[in-house]
Every structure is written in C-alpha cells, then in structure tokens.
Amino acid sequence: MNSLPWLLGISIQFSLLLVIYGVGLVDLDTGNFASTISNYKLTLVEFYAPWCGACKKFAPVYDKVADKFRDSHDIAIARIDGFTHHPISAAKGIKAFPTLQIYYDGDSTTQIGFKGKRKAADIISEIKKLYESKFGKYKETVEVDEDETDDVFPWQSSEPVEDKLVYLGKKNFTTVVHNKNINVLLTFVEEDSHACDVT
C-alpha cells in the first residue's frame, strides 16, 4: 500500500511531461472529441477503421506528420476510430476510411475536407499553408525529411477523374451493372488499395 502514492506521483509527472513536451498523435473518442479540438487553432483529424487496409498503409505517413507537429501549441494531429465511434463518423458525413478533416478555431462542429495529397511532406506543407491562410505566419519550425516525399498511394493522381467513373457499392451495384443503356467495365479493387467504403 505504501507504494501507491509513489506510483501515483510518477503517473502524474509522466502525464505532465506529455502535456509540456507534446503528444504527437492524439487519439480521439466520443468523450474527448470536442474538448481536444477546442484546445487548438487547427486540428487535422483522420477518421480510420482498424480493419481497413488503406488505413494501415497510411498509418506510418500520418505518424510522421504527427511527429512533426508534436510540440505545436496551435496545431494538433489527431485520429479517431470512425468504425468504433460510428455516431461521430455519421454526424461528420464520413463515407470512407481513411478520411482527413480539418477543424479551425477549436470548433468541432464545422469541418473542411482535406484535399491535399497523402504524402507526409505534402500534408505538412498543406497544414502550414492552411494555418497561415487563416491565422498568419506559422512561427514554429517544421522541417520535412527527404524520405517523407515517398508516395504511399501510387494510384493517386493529380489528374481530374472523369464524370463517367462510378464507384460501386451495395446500394448501386445491381442497378449499374444491369443497365442496358451503358457499357460497364468492372475493376475489382482489393480492400487495401486506397480507401475502405463505409456505406
């Protein structure tokens, strides 16, 4: 019993060190979603699912981004298991994993979809640009390493997708495939290719 106060003291000191020196990637849930976002001027949130192959592939990239903003007082890099915390995902209109959303001014009710590329260097640059467009010069130093320019998703292209491309799911598969007025070329994509459909 005498060791309990000592262990409690170590636990409190460790928690304080995390707050003082930064936390890197912040894990969100239904209990801390709004309160965590309220502490930052800009929060980038990844909605992911633990079973999603694309999320697993993206995880090392997102960890690098979080590490770069570890000591930031204004920017948080966070994630939430959108499958487990489905009410939040549904309320935010999340349709696939992984999905990145930006929250400004501590407001967890209004989000903007992240439209940038999914390379660590590109995400870091885009976050700084988004921050500076709203709050002025970002004063903290965030350096990008050479290896962070590797493309995790080589299928991604900056070219616009033609309107004739349709993603099929449970709701529209039969209707589209059996439509006699159109020609359909089906391409089956493995689960871990780029995104995991929520619907």
GROMACS .gro file of N, CA and C in nm, residues 3-165:
model
  489
    3SER      N    1   0.344   0.190  -0.165
    3SER     CA    2   0.396   0.224  -0.297
    3SER      C    3   0.292   0.294  -0.384
    4LEU      N    4   0.165   0.291  -0.346
    4LEU     CA    5   0.059   0.353  -0.426
    4LEU      C    6   0.079   0.503  -0.445
    5PRO      N    7   0.106   0.582  -0.338
    5PRO     CA    8   0.130   0.726  -0.360
    5PRO      C    9   0.250   0.752  -0.451
    6TRP      N   10   0.354   0.670  -0.437
    6TRP     CA   11   0.473   0.685  -0.519
    6TRP      C   12   0.441   0.661  -0.666
    7LEU      N   13   0.367   0.552  -0.697
    7LEU     CA   14   0.326   0.522  -0.834
    7LEU      C   15   0.234   0.629  -0.889
    8LEU      N   16   0.144   0.678  -0.807
    8LEU     CA   17   0.053   0.785  -0.849
    8LEU      C   18   0.131   0.911  -0.884
    9GLY      N   19   0.233   0.941  -0.803
    9GLY     CA   20   0.318   1.057  -0.829
    9GLY      C   21   0.391   1.045  -0.962
   10ILE      N   22   0.444   0.925  -0.992
   10ILE     CA   23   0.512   0.902  -1.120
   10ILE      C   24   0.413   0.917  -1.235
   11SER      N   25   0.294   0.864  -1.219
   11SER     CA   26   0.192   0.873  -1.324
   11SER      C   27   0.155   1.018  -1.353
   12ILE      N   28   0.138   1.098  -1.249
   12ILE     CA   29   0.103   1.240  -1.268
   12ILE      C   30   0.218   1.313  -1.335
   13GLN      N   31   0.342   1.288  -1.291
   13GLN     CA   32   0.458   1.353  -1.353
   13GLN      C   33   0.470   1.315  -1.500
   14PHE      N   34   0.448   1.189  -1.534
   14PHE     CA   35   0.455   1.143  -1.673
   14PHE      C   36   0.348   1.214  -1.756
   15SER      N   37   0.227   1.227  -1.702
   15SER     CA   38   0.120   1.297  -1.773
   15SER      C   39   0.156   1.442  -1.797
   16LEU      N   40   0.216   1.506  -1.699
   16LEU     CA   41   0.256   1.646  -1.715
   16LEU      C   42   0.364   1.659  -1.820
   17LEU      N   43   0.458   1.563  -1.825
   17LEU     CA   44   0.561   1.566  -1.928
   17LEU      C   45   0.500   1.558  -2.066
   18LEU      N   46   0.398   1.475  -2.085
   18LEU     CA   47   0.332   1.465  -2.215
   18LEU      C   48   0.271   1.598  -2.255
   19VAL      N   49   0.210   1.667  -2.159
   19VAL     CA   50   0.147   1.796  -2.189
   19VAL      C   51   0.253   1.900  -2.222
   20ILE      N   52   0.361   1.904  -2.145
   20ILE     CA   53   0.465   2.005  -2.165
   20ILE      C   54   0.542   1.981  -2.295
   21TYR      N   55   0.579   1.857  -2.324
   21TYR     CA   56   0.664   1.828  -2.438
   21TYR      C   57   0.591   1.784  -2.563
   22GLY      N   58   0.461   1.785  -2.560
   22GLY     CA   59   0.384   1.748  -2.678
   22GLY      C   60   0.346   1.602  -2.678
   23VAL      N   61   0.243   1.571  -2.755
   23VAL     CA   62   0.190   1.436  -2.752
   23VAL      C   63   0.197   1.366  -2.886
   24GLY      N   64   0.236   1.433  -2.991
   24GLY     CA   65   0.238   1.368  -3.121
   24GLY      C   66   0.097   1.341  -3.168
   25LEU      N   67   0.067   1.217  -3.198
   25LEU     CA   68  -0.064   1.179  -3.249
   25LEU      C   69  -0.163   1.167  -3.133
   26VAL      N   70  -0.273   1.240  -3.142
   26VAL     CA   71  -0.375   1.242  -3.037
   26VAL      C   72  -0.487   1.147  -3.075
   27ASP      N   73  -0.518   1.052  -2.987
   27ASP     CA   74  -0.629   0.959  -3.010
   27ASP      C   75  -0.757   1.020  -2.955
   28LEU      N   76  -0.857   1.029  -3.043
   28LEU     CA   77  -0.986   1.087  -3.004
   28LEU      C   78  -1.089   0.976  -2.986
   29ASP      N   79  -1.193   1.008  -2.911
   29ASP     CA   80  -1.308   0.920  -2.896
   29ASP      C   81  -1.430   1.008  -2.870
   30THR      N   82  -1.543   0.947  -2.843
   30THR     CA   83  -1.665   1.027  -2.823
   30THR      C   84  -1.653   1.118  -2.701
   31GLY      N   85  -1.574   1.078  -2.603
   31GLY     CA   86  -1.561   1.157  -2.481
   31GLY      C   87  -1.471   1.279  -2.493
   32ASN      N   88  -1.370   1.274  -2.579
   32ASN     CA   89  -1.274   1.385  -2.585
   32ASN      C   90  -1.269   1.456  -2.720
   33PHE      N   91  -1.355   1.419  -2.814
   33PHE     CA   92  -1.350   1.474  -2.950
   33PHE      C   93  -1.359   1.628  -2.947
   34ALA      N   94  -1.468   1.680  -2.895
   34ALA     CA   95  -1.490   1.826  -2.895
   34ALA      C   96  -1.391   1.898  -2.805
   35SER      N   97  -1.364   1.843  -2.686
   35SER     CA   98  -1.276   1.913  -2.592
   35SER      C   99  -1.132   1.921  -2.641
   36THR      N  100  -1.085   1.817  -2.710
   36THR     CA  101  -0.949   1.821  -2.763
   36THR      C  102  -0.938   1.922  -2.876
   37ILE      N  103  -1.032   1.919  -2.969
   37ILE     CA  104  -1.030   2.014  -3.081
   37ILE      C  105  -1.038   2.158  -3.031
   38SER      N  106  -1.112   2.180  -2.922
   38SER     CA  107  -1.129   2.316  -2.869
   38SER      C  108  -0.998   2.378  -2.820
   39ASN      N  109  -0.896   2.297  -2.800
   39ASN     CA  110  -0.767   2.348  -2.750
   39ASN      C  111  -0.672   2.398  -2.858
   40TYR      N  112  -0.710   2.386  -2.987
   40TYR     CA  113  -0.617   2.418  -3.095
   40TYR      C  114  -0.680   2.510  -3.198
   41LYS      N  115  -0.595   2.589  -3.264
   41LYS     CA  116  -0.642   2.674  -3.374
   41LYS      C  117  -0.674   2.590  -3.498
   42LEU      N  118  -0.594   2.485  -3.522
   42LEU     CA  119  -0.617   2.396  -3.636
   42LEU      C  120  -0.594   2.253  -3.590
   43THR      N  121  -0.690   2.167  -3.619
   43THR     CA  122  -0.677   2.025  -3.587
   43THR      C  123  -0.703   1.945  -3.713
   44LEU      N  124  -0.609   1.858  -3.748
   44LEU     CA  125  -0.627   1.764  -3.858
   44LEU      C  126  -0.667   1.631  -3.796
   45VAL      N  127  -0.784   1.578  -3.836
   45VAL     CA  128  -0.834   1.453  -3.779
   45VAL      C  129  -0.844   1.348  -3.889
   46GLU      N  130  -0.785   1.232  -3.863
   46GLU     CA  131  -0.801   1.118  -3.951
   46GLU      C  132  -0.910   1.029  -3.894
   47PHE      N  133  -1.013   1.001  -3.976
   47PHE     CA  134  -1.114   0.902  -3.942
   47PHE      C  135  -1.066   0.772  -4.006
   48TYR      N  136  -1.046   0.669  -3.924
   48TYR     CA  137  -0.992   0.543  -3.973
   48TYR      C  138  -1.073   0.427  -3.916
   49ALA      N  139  -1.046   0.307  -3.968
   49ALA     CA  140  -1.102   0.184  -3.912
   49ALA      C  141  -0.987   0.087  -3.892
   50PRO      N  142  -0.984   0.016  -3.780
   50PRO     CA  143  -0.872  -0.074  -3.753
   50PRO      C  144  -0.857  -0.187  -3.855
   51TRP      N  145  -0.965  -0.227  -3.921
   51TRP     CA  146  -0.962  -0.336  -4.018
   51TRP      C  147  -0.930  -0.288  -4.160
   52CYS      N  148  -0.921  -0.159  -4.181
   52CYS     CA  149  -0.905  -0.101  -4.314
   52CYS      C  150  -0.759  -0.109  -4.360
   53GLY      N  151  -0.736  -0.179  -4.472
   53GLY     CA  152  -0.602  -0.193  -4.526
   53GLY      C  153  -0.539  -0.061  -4.566
   54ALA      N  154  -0.618   0.027  -4.624
   54ALA     CA  155  -0.566   0.158  -4.665
   54ALA      C  156  -0.524   0.240  -4.544
   55CYS      N  157  -0.599   0.227  -4.435
   55CYS     CA  158  -0.565   0.298  -4.311
   55CYS      C  159  -0.433   0.247  -4.255
   56LYS      N  160  -0.414   0.115  -4.259
   56LYS     CA  161  -0.290   0.056  -4.210
   56LYS      C  162  -0.171   0.103  -4.294
   57LYS      N  163  -0.193   0.115  -4.424
   57LYS     CA  164  -0.088   0.161  -4.515
   57LYS      C  165  -0.054   0.308  -4.491
   58PHE      N  166  -0.156   0.386  -4.457
   58PHE     CA  167  -0.140   0.530  -4.436
   58PHE      C  168  -0.084   0.562  -4.296
   59ALA      N  169  -0.097   0.472  -4.201
   59ALA     CA  170  -0.059   0.498  -4.062
   59ALA      C  171   0.085   0.550  -4.045
   60PRO      N  172   0.187   0.490  -4.110
   60PRO     CA  173   0.323   0.542  -4.091
   60PRO      C  174   0.340   0.685  -4.143
   61VAL      N  175   0.269   0.718  -4.249
   61VAL     CA  176   0.275   0.854  -4.304
   61VAL      C  177   0.214   0.952  -4.203
   62TYR      N  178   0.098   0.916  -4.150
   62TYR     CA  179   0.029   1.004  -4.056
   62TYR      C  180   0.109   1.018  -3.926
   63ASP      N  181   0.175   0.911  -3.884
   63ASP     CA  182   0.261   0.918  -3.766
   63ASP      C  183   0.375   1.018  -3.787
   64LYS      N  184   0.433   1.021  -3.907
   64LYS     CA  185   0.540   1.117  -3.938
   64LYS      C  186   0.488   1.260  -3.929
   65VAL      N  187   0.368   1.282  -3.982
   65VAL     CA  188   0.308   1.416  -3.977
   65VAL      C  189   0.287   1.456  -3.831
   66ALA      N  190   0.230   1.367  -3.752
   66ALA     CA  191   0.204   1.395  -3.611
   66ALA      C  192   0.334   1.427  -3.536
   67ASP      N  193   0.438   1.353  -3.568
   67ASP     CA  194   0.566   1.376  -3.502
   67ASP      C  195   0.621   1.516  -3.532
   68LYS      N  196   0.600   1.562  -3.654
   68LYS     CA  197   0.650   1.695  -3.693
   68LYS      C  198   0.580   1.808  -3.616
   69PHE      N  199   0.454   1.786  -3.578
   69PHE     CA  200   0.379   1.889  -3.506
   69PHE      C  201   0.367   1.857  -3.357
   70ARG      N  202   0.451   1.765  -3.310
   70ARG     CA  203   0.447   1.719  -3.171
   70ARG      C  204   0.448   1.834  -3.070
   71ASP      N  205   0.530   1.933  -3.090
   71ASP     CA  206   0.545   2.040  -2.992
   71ASP      C  207   0.464   2.165  -3.024
   72SER      N  208   0.374   2.155  -3.119
   72SER     CA  209   0.295   2.271  -3.158
   72SER      C  210   0.190   2.304  -3.052
   73HIS      N  211   0.174   2.433  -3.028
   73HIS     CA  212   0.070   2.480  -2.935
   73HIS      C  213  -0.057   2.515  -3.010
   74ASP      N  214  -0.049   2.530  -3.141
   74ASP     CA  215  -0.163   2.574  -3.222
   74ASP      C  216  -0.223   2.466  -3.311
   75ILE      N  217  -0.144   2.364  -3.345
   75ILE     CA  218  -0.188   2.262  -3.440
   75ILE      C  219  -0.184   2.124  -3.374
   76ALA      N  220  -0.293   2.050  -3.389
   76ALA     CA  221  -0.297   1.912  -3.338
   76ALA      C  222  -0.319   1.817  -3.455
   77ILE      N  223  -0.253   1.704  -3.449
   77ILE     CA  224  -0.273   1.596  -3.545
   77ILE      C  225  -0.339   1.483  -3.466
   78ALA      N  226  -0.461   1.450  -3.504
   78ALA     CA  227  -0.540   1.355  -3.426
   78ALA      C  228  -0.601   1.248  -3.515
   79ARG      N  229  -0.652   1.144  -3.451
   79ARG     CA  230  -0.722   1.040  -3.524
   79ARG      C  231  -0.834   0.985  -3.435
   80ILE      N  232  -0.935   0.930  -3.503
   80ILE     CA  233  -1.045   0.866  -3.430
   80ILE      C  234  -1.084   0.739  -3.505
   81ASP      N  235  -1.106   0.634  -3.430
   81ASP     CA  236  -1.155   0.509  -3.487
   81ASP      C  237  -1.300   0.534  -3.526
   82GLY      N  238  -1.321   0.567  -3.652
   82GLY     CA  239  -1.453   0.603  -3.700
   82GLY      C  240  -1.549   0.487  -3.707
   83PHE      N  241  -1.498   0.366  -3.704
   83PHE     CA  242  -1.583   0.248  -3.705
   83PHE      C  243  -1.640   0.225  -3.566
   84THR      N  244  -1.554   0.227  -3.466
   84THR     CA  245  -1.598   0.209  -3.328
   84THR      C  246  -1.685   0.326  -3.283
   85HIS      N  247  -1.645   0.447  -3.320
   85HIS     CA  248  -1.719   0.567  -3.281
   85HIS      C  249  -1.805   0.615  -3.398
   86HIS      N  250  -1.886   0.523  -3.449
   86HIS     CA  251  -1.969   0.548  -3.566
   86HIS      C  252  -2.060   0.671  -3.554
   87PRO      N  253  -2.119   0.701  -3.439
   87PRO     CA  254  -2.204   0.821  -3.431
   87PRO      C  255  -2.131   0.950  -3.472
   88ILE      N  256  -2.005   0.960  -3.436
   88ILE     CA  257  -1.928   1.080  -3.476
   88ILE      C  258  -1.902   1.076  -3.626
   89SER      N  259  -1.861   0.960  -3.679
   89SER     CA  260  -1.837   0.948  -3.824
   89SER      C  261  -1.962   0.982  -3.903
   90ALA      N  262  -2.075   0.931  -3.859
   90ALA     CA  263  -2.201   0.956  -3.929
   90ALA      C  264  -2.236   1.104  -3.923
   91ALA      N  265  -2.219   1.165  -3.808
   91ALA     CA  266  -2.250   1.308  -3.793
   91ALA      C  267  -2.160   1.396  -3.878
   92LYS      N  268  -2.038   1.351  -3.903
   92LYS     CA  269  -1.942   1.427  -3.983
   92LYS      C  270  -1.948   1.391  -4.131
   93GLY      N  271  -2.036   1.299  -4.168
   93GLY     CA  272  -2.054   1.264  -4.309
   93GLY      C  273  -1.942   1.180  -4.367
   94ILE      N  274  -1.874   1.104  -4.285
   94ILE     CA  275  -1.763   1.022  -4.331
   94ILE      C  276  -1.816   0.903  -4.411
   95LYS      N  277  -1.768   0.888  -4.534
   95LYS     CA  278  -1.816   0.783  -4.624
   95LYS      C  279  -1.712   0.675  -4.651
   96ALA      N  280  -1.585   0.703  -4.621
   96ALA     CA  281  -1.478   0.606  -4.646
   96ALA      C  282  -1.364   0.631  -4.548
   97PHE      N  283  -1.287   0.528  -4.527
   97PHE     CA  284  -1.168   0.537  -4.442
   97PHE      C  285  -1.044   0.515  -4.528
   98PRO      N  286  -0.934   0.582  -4.508
   98PRO     CA  287  -0.920   0.696  -4.416
   98PRO      C  288  -0.972   0.825  -4.479
   99THR      N  289  -1.028   0.909  -4.395
   99THR     CA  290  -1.073   1.042  -4.437
   99THR      C  291  -1.008   1.144  -4.345
  100LEU      N  292  -0.954   1.250  -4.404
  100LEU     CA  293  -0.892   1.357  -4.325
  100LEU      C  294  -0.984   1.479  -4.325
  101GLN      N  295  -1.004   1.535  -4.207
  101GLN     CA  296  -1.087   1.655  -4.191
  101GLN      C  297  -1.008   1.760  -4.113
  102ILE      N  298  -1.031   1.886  -4.149
  102ILE     CA  299  -0.966   1.999  -4.081
  102ILE      C  300  -1.071   2.071  -3.997
  103TYR      N  301  -1.032   2.107  -3.875
  103TYR     CA  302  -1.117   2.185  -3.784
  103TYR      C  303  -1.041   2.310  -3.745
  104TYR      N  304  -1.108   2.426  -3.755
  104TYR     CA  305  -1.045   2.555  -3.723
  104TYR      C  306  -1.102   2.613  -3.594
  105ASP      N  307  -1.019   2.695  -3.529
  105ASP     CA  308  -1.062   2.776  -3.414
  105ASP      C  309  -1.128   2.695  -3.304
  106GLY      N  310  -1.088   2.572  -3.286
  106GLY     CA  311  -1.144   2.491  -3.178
  106GLY      C  312  -1.289   2.452  -3.197
  107ASP      N  313  -1.340   2.471  -3.316
  107ASP     CA  314  -1.482   2.440  -3.344
  107ASP      C  315  -1.495   2.298  -3.399
  108SER      N  316  -1.548   2.208  -3.317
  108SER     CA  317  -1.561   2.068  -3.359
  108SER      C  318  -1.690   2.042  -3.437
  109THR      N  319  -1.771   2.146  -3.457
  109THR     CA  320  -1.898   2.126  -3.529
  109THR      C  321  -1.886   2.155  -3.678
  110THR      N  322  -1.781   2.224  -3.719
  110THR     CA  323  -1.765   2.259  -3.861
  110THR      C  324  -1.630   2.209  -3.910
  111GLN      N  325  -1.633   2.124  -4.012
  111GLN     CA  326  -1.509   2.069  -4.065
  111GLN      C  327  -1.499   2.095  -4.214
  112ILE      N  328  -1.376   2.088  -4.262
  112ILE     CA  329  -1.347   2.104  -4.404
  112ILE      C  330  -1.269   1.980  -4.446
  113GLY      N  331  -1.307   1.920  -4.556
  113GLY     CA  332  -1.235   1.803  -4.606
  113GLY      C  333  -1.095   1.840  -4.651
  114PHE      N  334  -0.998   1.758  -4.614
  114PHE     CA  335  -0.860   1.779  -4.655
  114PHE      C  336  -0.845   1.730  -4.798
  115LYS      N  337  -0.804   1.819  -4.888
  115LYS     CA  338  -0.797   1.786  -5.031
  115LYS      C  339  -0.656   1.760  -5.083
  116GLY      N  340  -0.558   1.771  -4.997
  116GLY     CA  341  -0.420   1.754  -5.042
  116GLY      C  342  -0.381   1.610  -5.068
  117LYS      N  343  -0.259   1.593  -5.119
  117LYS     CA  344  -0.205   1.460  -5.144
  117LYS      C  345  -0.175   1.390  -5.012
  118ARG      N  346  -0.154   1.259  -5.017
  118ARG     CA  347  -0.135   1.181  -4.895
  118ARG      C  348   0.010   1.141  -4.871
  119LYS      N  349   0.101   1.231  -4.904
  119LYS     CA  350   0.242   1.212  -4.870
  119LYS      C  351   0.270   1.296  -4.747
  120ALA      N  352   0.359   1.251  -4.660
  120ALA     CA  353   0.388   1.325  -4.537
  120ALA      C  354   0.431   1.469  -4.568
  121ALA      N  355   0.523   1.486  -4.663
  121ALA     CA  356   0.572   1.620  -4.695
  121ALA      C  357   0.459   1.710  -4.746
  122ASP      N  358   0.371   1.654  -4.828
  122ASP     CA  359   0.260   1.733  -4.882
  122ASP      C  360   0.160   1.770  -4.773
  123ILE      N  361   0.132   1.677  -4.683
  123ILE     CA  362   0.038   1.704  -4.574
  123ILE      C  363   0.094   1.813  -4.482
  124ILE      N  364   0.221   1.801  -4.448
  124ILE     CA  365   0.286   1.901  -4.362
  124ILE      C  366   0.280   2.039  -4.427
  125SER      N  367   0.316   2.048  -4.555
  125SER     CA  368   0.313   2.176  -4.626
  125SER      C  369   0.171   2.232  -4.633
  126GLU      N  370   0.075   2.145  -4.660
  126GLU     CA  371  -0.064   2.190  -4.672
  126GLU      C  372  -0.118   2.239  -4.538
  127ILE      N  373  -0.084   2.173  -4.431
  127ILE     CA  374  -0.129   2.216  -4.298
  127ILE      C  375  -0.074   2.355  -4.268
  128LYS      N  376   0.056   2.374  -4.294
  128LYS     CA  377   0.115   2.506  -4.270
  128LYS      C  378   0.047   2.613  -4.356
  129LYS      N  379   0.019   2.579  -4.483
  129LYS     CA  380  -0.046   2.674  -4.573
  129LYS      C  381  -0.187   2.708  -4.524
  130LEU      N  382  -0.263   2.608  -4.482
  130LEU     CA  383  -0.398   2.630  -4.431
  130LEU      C  384  -0.395   2.714  -4.303
  131TYR      N  385  -0.301   2.685  -4.216
  131TYR     CA  386  -0.286   2.762  -4.093
  131TYR      C  387  -0.257   2.908  -4.126
  132GLU      N  388  -0.159   2.930  -4.214
  132GLU     CA  389  -0.117   3.067  -4.247
  132GLU      C  390  -0.226   3.145  -4.320
  133SER      N  391  -0.310   3.078  -4.398
  133SER     CA  392  -0.418   3.148  -4.468
  133SER      C  393  -0.523   3.201  -4.371
  134LYS      N  394  -0.531   3.143  -4.254
  134LYS     CA  395  -0.633   3.183  -4.157
  134LYS      C  396  -0.577   3.262  -4.039
  135PHE      N  397  -0.456   3.228  -3.996
  135PHE     CA  398  -0.402   3.285  -3.872
  135PHE      C  399  -0.273   3.364  -3.890
  136GLY      N  400  -0.220   3.373  -4.010
  136GLY     CA  401  -0.093   3.442  -4.032
  136GLY      C  402   0.024   3.345  -4.023
  137LYS      N  403   0.143   3.399  -4.024
  137LYS     CA  404   0.266   3.319  -4.030
  137LYS      C  405   0.274   3.217  -3.918
  138TYR      N  406   0.305   3.093  -3.957
  138TYR     CA  407   0.327   2.986  -3.859
  138TYR      C  408   0.468   3.000  -3.807
  139LYS      N  409   0.483   3.031  -3.679
  139LYS     CA  410   0.613   3.069  -3.624
  139LYS      C  411   0.700   2.951  -3.581
  140GLU      N  412   0.641   2.835  -3.565
  140GLU     CA  413   0.719   2.720  -3.521
  140GLU      C  414   0.787   2.654  -3.641
  141THR      N  415   0.903   2.595  -3.620
  141THR     CA  416   0.979   2.531  -3.728
  141THR      C  417   0.933   2.387  -3.746
  142VAL      N  418   0.899   2.354  -3.869
  142VAL     CA  419   0.862   2.217  -3.903
  142VAL      C  420   0.943   2.181  -4.027
  143GLU      N  421   1.039   2.091  -4.009
  143GLU     CA  422   1.125   2.051  -4.121
  143GLU      C  423   1.074   1.921  -4.182
  144VAL      N  424   1.093   1.908  -4.313
  144VAL     CA  425   1.049   1.789  -4.385
  144VAL      C  426   1.172   1.712  -4.429
  145ASP      N  427   1.175   1.582  -4.395
  145ASP     CA  428   1.286   1.497  -4.435
  145ASP      C  429   1.266   1.448  -4.578
  146GLU      N  430   1.375   1.413  -4.644
  146GLU     CA  431   1.370   1.365  -4.783
  146GLU      C  432   1.282   1.241  -4.798
  147ASP      N  433   1.291   1.146  -4.703
  147ASP     CA  434   1.217   1.022  -4.717
  147ASP      C  435   1.067   1.041  -4.702
  148GLU      N  436   1.025   1.158  -4.658
  148GLU     CA  437   0.882   1.184  -4.641
  148GLU      C  438   0.813   1.222  -4.772
  149THR      N  439   0.888   1.223  -4.879
  149THR     CA  440   0.827   1.253  -5.008
  149THR      C  441   0.784   1.127  -5.080
  150ASP      N  442   0.813   1.009  -5.022
  150ASP     CA  443   0.771   0.884  -5.085
  150ASP      C  444   0.620   0.875  -5.090
  151ASP      N  445   0.569   0.830  -5.200
  151ASP     CA  446   0.425   0.821  -5.220
  151ASP      C  447   0.374   0.687  -5.169
  152VAL      N  448   0.288   0.691  -5.069
  152VAL     CA  449   0.231   0.569  -5.013
  152VAL      C  450   0.122   0.514  -5.102
  153PHE      N  451   0.052   0.603  -5.172
  153PHE     CA  452  -0.058   0.564  -5.258
  153PHE      C  453  -0.022   0.599  -5.402
  154PRO      N  454   0.054   0.515  -5.473
  154PRO     CA  455   0.097   0.548  -5.609
  154PRO      C  456  -0.020   0.559  -5.706
  155TRP      N  457  -0.135   0.504  -5.674
  155TRP     CA  458  -0.252   0.512  -5.761
  155TRP      C  459  -0.310   0.652  -5.764
  156GLN      N  460  -0.278   0.733  -5.662
  156GLN     CA  461  -0.335   0.868  -5.657
  156GLN      C  462  -0.276   0.952  -5.769
  157SER      N  463  -0.358   1.031  -5.827
  157SER     CA  464  -0.313   1.117  -5.935
  157SER      C  465  -0.368   1.256  -5.915
  158SER      N  466  -0.296   1.354  -5.962
  158SER     CA  467  -0.348   1.490  -5.955
  158SER      C  468  -0.441   1.520  -6.072
  159GLU      N  469  -0.450   1.425  -6.164
  159GLU     CA  470  -0.540   1.442  -6.279
  159GLU      C  471  -0.685   1.431  -6.234
  160PRO      N  472  -0.775   1.513  -6.288
  160PRO     CA  473  -0.915   1.502  -6.251
  160PRO      C  474  -0.976   1.371  -6.301
  161VAL      N  475  -1.068   1.317  -6.223
  161VAL     CA  476  -1.136   1.194  -6.261
  161VAL      C  477  -1.255   1.230  -6.349
  162GLU      N  478  -1.274   1.156  -6.457
  162GLU     CA  479  -1.386   1.183  -6.546
  162GLU      C  480  -1.517   1.151  -6.477
  163ASP      N  481  -1.623   1.223  -6.517
  163ASP     CA  482  -1.755   1.205  -6.458
  163ASP      C  483  -1.811   1.065  -6.478
  164LYS      N  484  -1.759   0.991  -6.574
  164LYS     CA  485  -1.814   0.860  -6.606
  164LYS      C  486  -1.765   0.750  -6.512
  165LEU      N  487  -1.671   0.783  -6.425
  165LEU     CA  488  -1.621   0.686  -6.329
  165LEU      C  489  -1.719   0.676  -6.213
   0.00000   0.00000   0.00000
